[in-house]
mmCIF file of C-alpha atoms in Angstrom:
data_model
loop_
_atom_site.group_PDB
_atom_site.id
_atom_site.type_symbol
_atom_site.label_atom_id
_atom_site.label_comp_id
_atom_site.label_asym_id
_atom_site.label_seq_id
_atom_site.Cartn_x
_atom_site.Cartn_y
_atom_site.Cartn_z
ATOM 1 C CA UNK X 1 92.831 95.362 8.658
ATOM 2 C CA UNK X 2 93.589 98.034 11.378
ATOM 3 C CA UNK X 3 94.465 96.686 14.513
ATOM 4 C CA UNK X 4 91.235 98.841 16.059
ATOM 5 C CA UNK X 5 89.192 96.858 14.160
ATOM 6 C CA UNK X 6 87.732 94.241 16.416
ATOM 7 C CA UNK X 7 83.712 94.090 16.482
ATOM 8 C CA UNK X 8 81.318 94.409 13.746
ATOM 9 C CA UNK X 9 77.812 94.693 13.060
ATOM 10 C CA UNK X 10 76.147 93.668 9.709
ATOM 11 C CA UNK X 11 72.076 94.873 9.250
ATOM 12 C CA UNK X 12 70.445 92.239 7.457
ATOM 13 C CA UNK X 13 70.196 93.136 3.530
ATOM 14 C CA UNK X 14 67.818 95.319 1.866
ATOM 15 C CA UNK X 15 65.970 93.204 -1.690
ATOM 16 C CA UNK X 16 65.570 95.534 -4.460
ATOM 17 C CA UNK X 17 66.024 93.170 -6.819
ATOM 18 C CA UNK X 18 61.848 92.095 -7.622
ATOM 19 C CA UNK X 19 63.081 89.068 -8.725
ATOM 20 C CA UNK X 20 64.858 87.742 -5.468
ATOM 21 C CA UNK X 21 63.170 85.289 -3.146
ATOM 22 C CA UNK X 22 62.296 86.883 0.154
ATOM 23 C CA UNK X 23 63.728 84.971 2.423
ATOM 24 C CA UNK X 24 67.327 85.320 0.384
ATOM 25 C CA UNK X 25 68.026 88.809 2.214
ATOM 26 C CA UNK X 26 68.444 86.808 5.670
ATOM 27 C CA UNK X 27 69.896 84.084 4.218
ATOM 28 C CA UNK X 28 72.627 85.575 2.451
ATOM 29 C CA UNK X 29 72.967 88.199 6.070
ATOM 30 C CA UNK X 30 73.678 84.991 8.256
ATOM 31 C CA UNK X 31 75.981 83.829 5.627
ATOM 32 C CA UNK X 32 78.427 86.920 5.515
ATOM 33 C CA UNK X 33 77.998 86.866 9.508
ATOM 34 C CA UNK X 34 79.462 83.740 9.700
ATOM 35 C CA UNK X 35 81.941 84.291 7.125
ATOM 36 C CA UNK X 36 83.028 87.270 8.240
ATOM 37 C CA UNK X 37 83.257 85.757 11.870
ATOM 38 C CA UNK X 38 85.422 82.552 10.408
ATOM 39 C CA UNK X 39 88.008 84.057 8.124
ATOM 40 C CA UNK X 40 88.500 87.609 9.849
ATOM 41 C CA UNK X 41 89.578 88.217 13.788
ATOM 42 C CA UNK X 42 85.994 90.395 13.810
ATOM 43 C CA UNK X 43 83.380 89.466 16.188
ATOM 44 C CA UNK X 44 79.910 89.865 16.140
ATOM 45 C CA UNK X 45 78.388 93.060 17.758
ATOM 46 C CA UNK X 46 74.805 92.597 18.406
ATOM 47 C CA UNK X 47 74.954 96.942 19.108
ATOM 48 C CA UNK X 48 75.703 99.557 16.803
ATOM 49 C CA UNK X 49 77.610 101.106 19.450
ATOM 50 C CA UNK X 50 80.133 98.260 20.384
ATOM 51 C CA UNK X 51 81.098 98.017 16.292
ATOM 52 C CA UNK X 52 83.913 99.937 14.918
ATOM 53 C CA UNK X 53 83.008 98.463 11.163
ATOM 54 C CA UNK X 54 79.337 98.332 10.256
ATOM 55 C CA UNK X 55 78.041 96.945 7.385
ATOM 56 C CA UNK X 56 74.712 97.701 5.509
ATOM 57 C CA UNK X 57 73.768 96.250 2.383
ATOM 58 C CA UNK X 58 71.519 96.377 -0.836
ATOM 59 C CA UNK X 59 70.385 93.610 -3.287
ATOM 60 C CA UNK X 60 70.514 95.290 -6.470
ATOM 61 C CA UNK X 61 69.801 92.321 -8.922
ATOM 62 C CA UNK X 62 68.798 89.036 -8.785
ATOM 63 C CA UNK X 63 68.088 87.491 -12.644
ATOM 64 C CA UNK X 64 67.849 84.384 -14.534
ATOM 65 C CA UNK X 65 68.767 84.944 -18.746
ATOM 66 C CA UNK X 66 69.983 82.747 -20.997
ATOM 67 C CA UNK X 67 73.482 82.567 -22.541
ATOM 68 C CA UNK X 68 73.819 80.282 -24.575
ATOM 69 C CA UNK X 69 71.427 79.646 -27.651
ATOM 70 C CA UNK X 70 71.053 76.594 -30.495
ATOM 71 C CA UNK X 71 69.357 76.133 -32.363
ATOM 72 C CA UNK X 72 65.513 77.533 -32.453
ATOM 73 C CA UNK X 73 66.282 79.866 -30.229
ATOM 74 C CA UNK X 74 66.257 78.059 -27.496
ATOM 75 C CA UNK X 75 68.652 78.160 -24.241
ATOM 76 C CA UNK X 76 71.591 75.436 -24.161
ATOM 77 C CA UNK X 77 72.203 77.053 -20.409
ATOM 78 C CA UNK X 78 70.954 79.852 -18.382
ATOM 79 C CA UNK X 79 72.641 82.399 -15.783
ATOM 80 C CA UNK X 80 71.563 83.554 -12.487
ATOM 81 C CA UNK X 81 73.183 86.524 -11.603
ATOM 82 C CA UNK X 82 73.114 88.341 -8.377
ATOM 83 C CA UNK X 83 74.615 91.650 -6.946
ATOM 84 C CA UNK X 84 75.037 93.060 -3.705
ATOM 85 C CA UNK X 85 75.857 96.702 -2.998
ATOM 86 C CA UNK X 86 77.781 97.242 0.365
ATOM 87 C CA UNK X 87 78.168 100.295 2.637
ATOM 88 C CA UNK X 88 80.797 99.975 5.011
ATOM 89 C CA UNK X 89 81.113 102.759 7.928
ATOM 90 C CA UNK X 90 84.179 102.855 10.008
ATOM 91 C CA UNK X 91 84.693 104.330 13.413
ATOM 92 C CA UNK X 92 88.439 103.467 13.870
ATOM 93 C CA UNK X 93 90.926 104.619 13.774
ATOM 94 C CA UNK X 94 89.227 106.937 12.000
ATOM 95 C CA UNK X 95 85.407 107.448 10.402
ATOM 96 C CA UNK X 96 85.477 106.558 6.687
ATOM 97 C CA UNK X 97 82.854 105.289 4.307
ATOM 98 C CA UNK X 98 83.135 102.902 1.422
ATOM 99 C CA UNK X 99 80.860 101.213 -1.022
ATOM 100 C CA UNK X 100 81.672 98.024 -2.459
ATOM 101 C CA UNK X 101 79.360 96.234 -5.453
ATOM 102 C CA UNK X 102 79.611 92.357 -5.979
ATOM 103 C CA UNK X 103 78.258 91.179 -8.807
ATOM 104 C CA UNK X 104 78.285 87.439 -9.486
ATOM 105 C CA UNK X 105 76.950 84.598 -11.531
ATOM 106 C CA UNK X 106 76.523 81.040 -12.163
ATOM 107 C CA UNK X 107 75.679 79.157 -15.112
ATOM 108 C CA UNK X 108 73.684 76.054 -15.080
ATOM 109 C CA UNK X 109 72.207 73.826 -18.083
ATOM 110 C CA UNK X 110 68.826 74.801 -19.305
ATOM 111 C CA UNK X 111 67.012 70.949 -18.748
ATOM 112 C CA UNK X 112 67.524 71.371 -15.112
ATOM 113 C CA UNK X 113 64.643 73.144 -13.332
ATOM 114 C CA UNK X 114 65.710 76.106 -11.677
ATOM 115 C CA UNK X 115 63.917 75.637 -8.870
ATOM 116 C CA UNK X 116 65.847 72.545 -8.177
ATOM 117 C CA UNK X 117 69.106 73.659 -8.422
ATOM 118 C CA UNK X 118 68.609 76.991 -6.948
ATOM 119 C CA UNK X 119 69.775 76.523 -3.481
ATOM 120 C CA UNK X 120 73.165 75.007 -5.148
ATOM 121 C CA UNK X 121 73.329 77.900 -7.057
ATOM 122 C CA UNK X 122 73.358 79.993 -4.565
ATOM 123 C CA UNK X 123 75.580 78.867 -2.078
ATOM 124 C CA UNK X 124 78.188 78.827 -4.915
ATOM 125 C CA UNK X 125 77.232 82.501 -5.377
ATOM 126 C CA UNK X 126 77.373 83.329 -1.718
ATOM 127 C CA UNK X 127 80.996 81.876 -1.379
ATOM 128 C CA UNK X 128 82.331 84.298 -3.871
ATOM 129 C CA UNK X 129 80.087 87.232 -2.423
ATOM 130 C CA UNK X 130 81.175 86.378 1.240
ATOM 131 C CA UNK X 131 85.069 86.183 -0.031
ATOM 132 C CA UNK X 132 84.601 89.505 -2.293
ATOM 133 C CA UNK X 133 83.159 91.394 1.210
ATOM 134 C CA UNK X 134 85.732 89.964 3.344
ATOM 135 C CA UNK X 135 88.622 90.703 0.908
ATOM 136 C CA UNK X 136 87.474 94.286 1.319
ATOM 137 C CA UNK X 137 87.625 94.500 4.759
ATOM 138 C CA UNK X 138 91.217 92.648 4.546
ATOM 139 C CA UNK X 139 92.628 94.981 1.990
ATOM 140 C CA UNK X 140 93.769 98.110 2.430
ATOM 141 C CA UNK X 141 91.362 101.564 2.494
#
């Protein structure tokens, strides 16, 4: 991470996935804020103008299928699988652009209701979105 780096500012996600919950976009926004904030020296810029990285990003898919069959055709356990698309602008120490894509999943039996285990679903999902995002911004461009 370039030492110029030291304020960012993350626009709450965009859902295009028709499947997604609505309130997951600002859920999933606070999440990488405080990730970010935790396990990088960034700090949160409330401005545009104050941020030298700035993060926008897209919910691309957001599905439920089932992976494993027996018999009958029926599902012995189901996947949700999410993806995020990233844009990250730079202004130091020198403008770039790059565009990162996380896509994750977790599987879960079929005889639990998904609405009951979706909130534990996706925090586990988050983690490894959050991680993926801030390994980015760790690594080198």
């Amino acid at each position: 991470m370039p030492p110029e780096w030291k304020f960012f500012h993350l626009t709450t996600l965009e859902i295009q996935a028709p499947n997604a919950p609505l309130s997951y976009a600002a859920t999933l926004s606070e999440s990488l804020k405080d990730g970010i904030q935790n396990n990088t020296r960034l700090l949160l810029s409330n401005t545009l103008d104050q941020a030298q990285v700035q993060i926008e990003g897209v919910i691309m898919n957001y599905s439920v299928s089932p992976i494993a069959l027996v018999e009958g055709d029926n599902a012995a356990q189901n996947r949700l699988s999410i993806s995020v698309r990233f844009t990250i602008f730079t202004t130091e120490p020198e403008e770039d652009e790059m565009t990162v894509t996380s896509t994750r999943f977790v599987d879960y039996t079929s005889s639990q209701d998904f609405a009951t285990v979706e909130t534990a679903l996706l925090e586990e999902i988050n983690t490894q979105i959050i991680q993926d995002l801030i390994n980015k911004l760790l690594s080198n461009w």
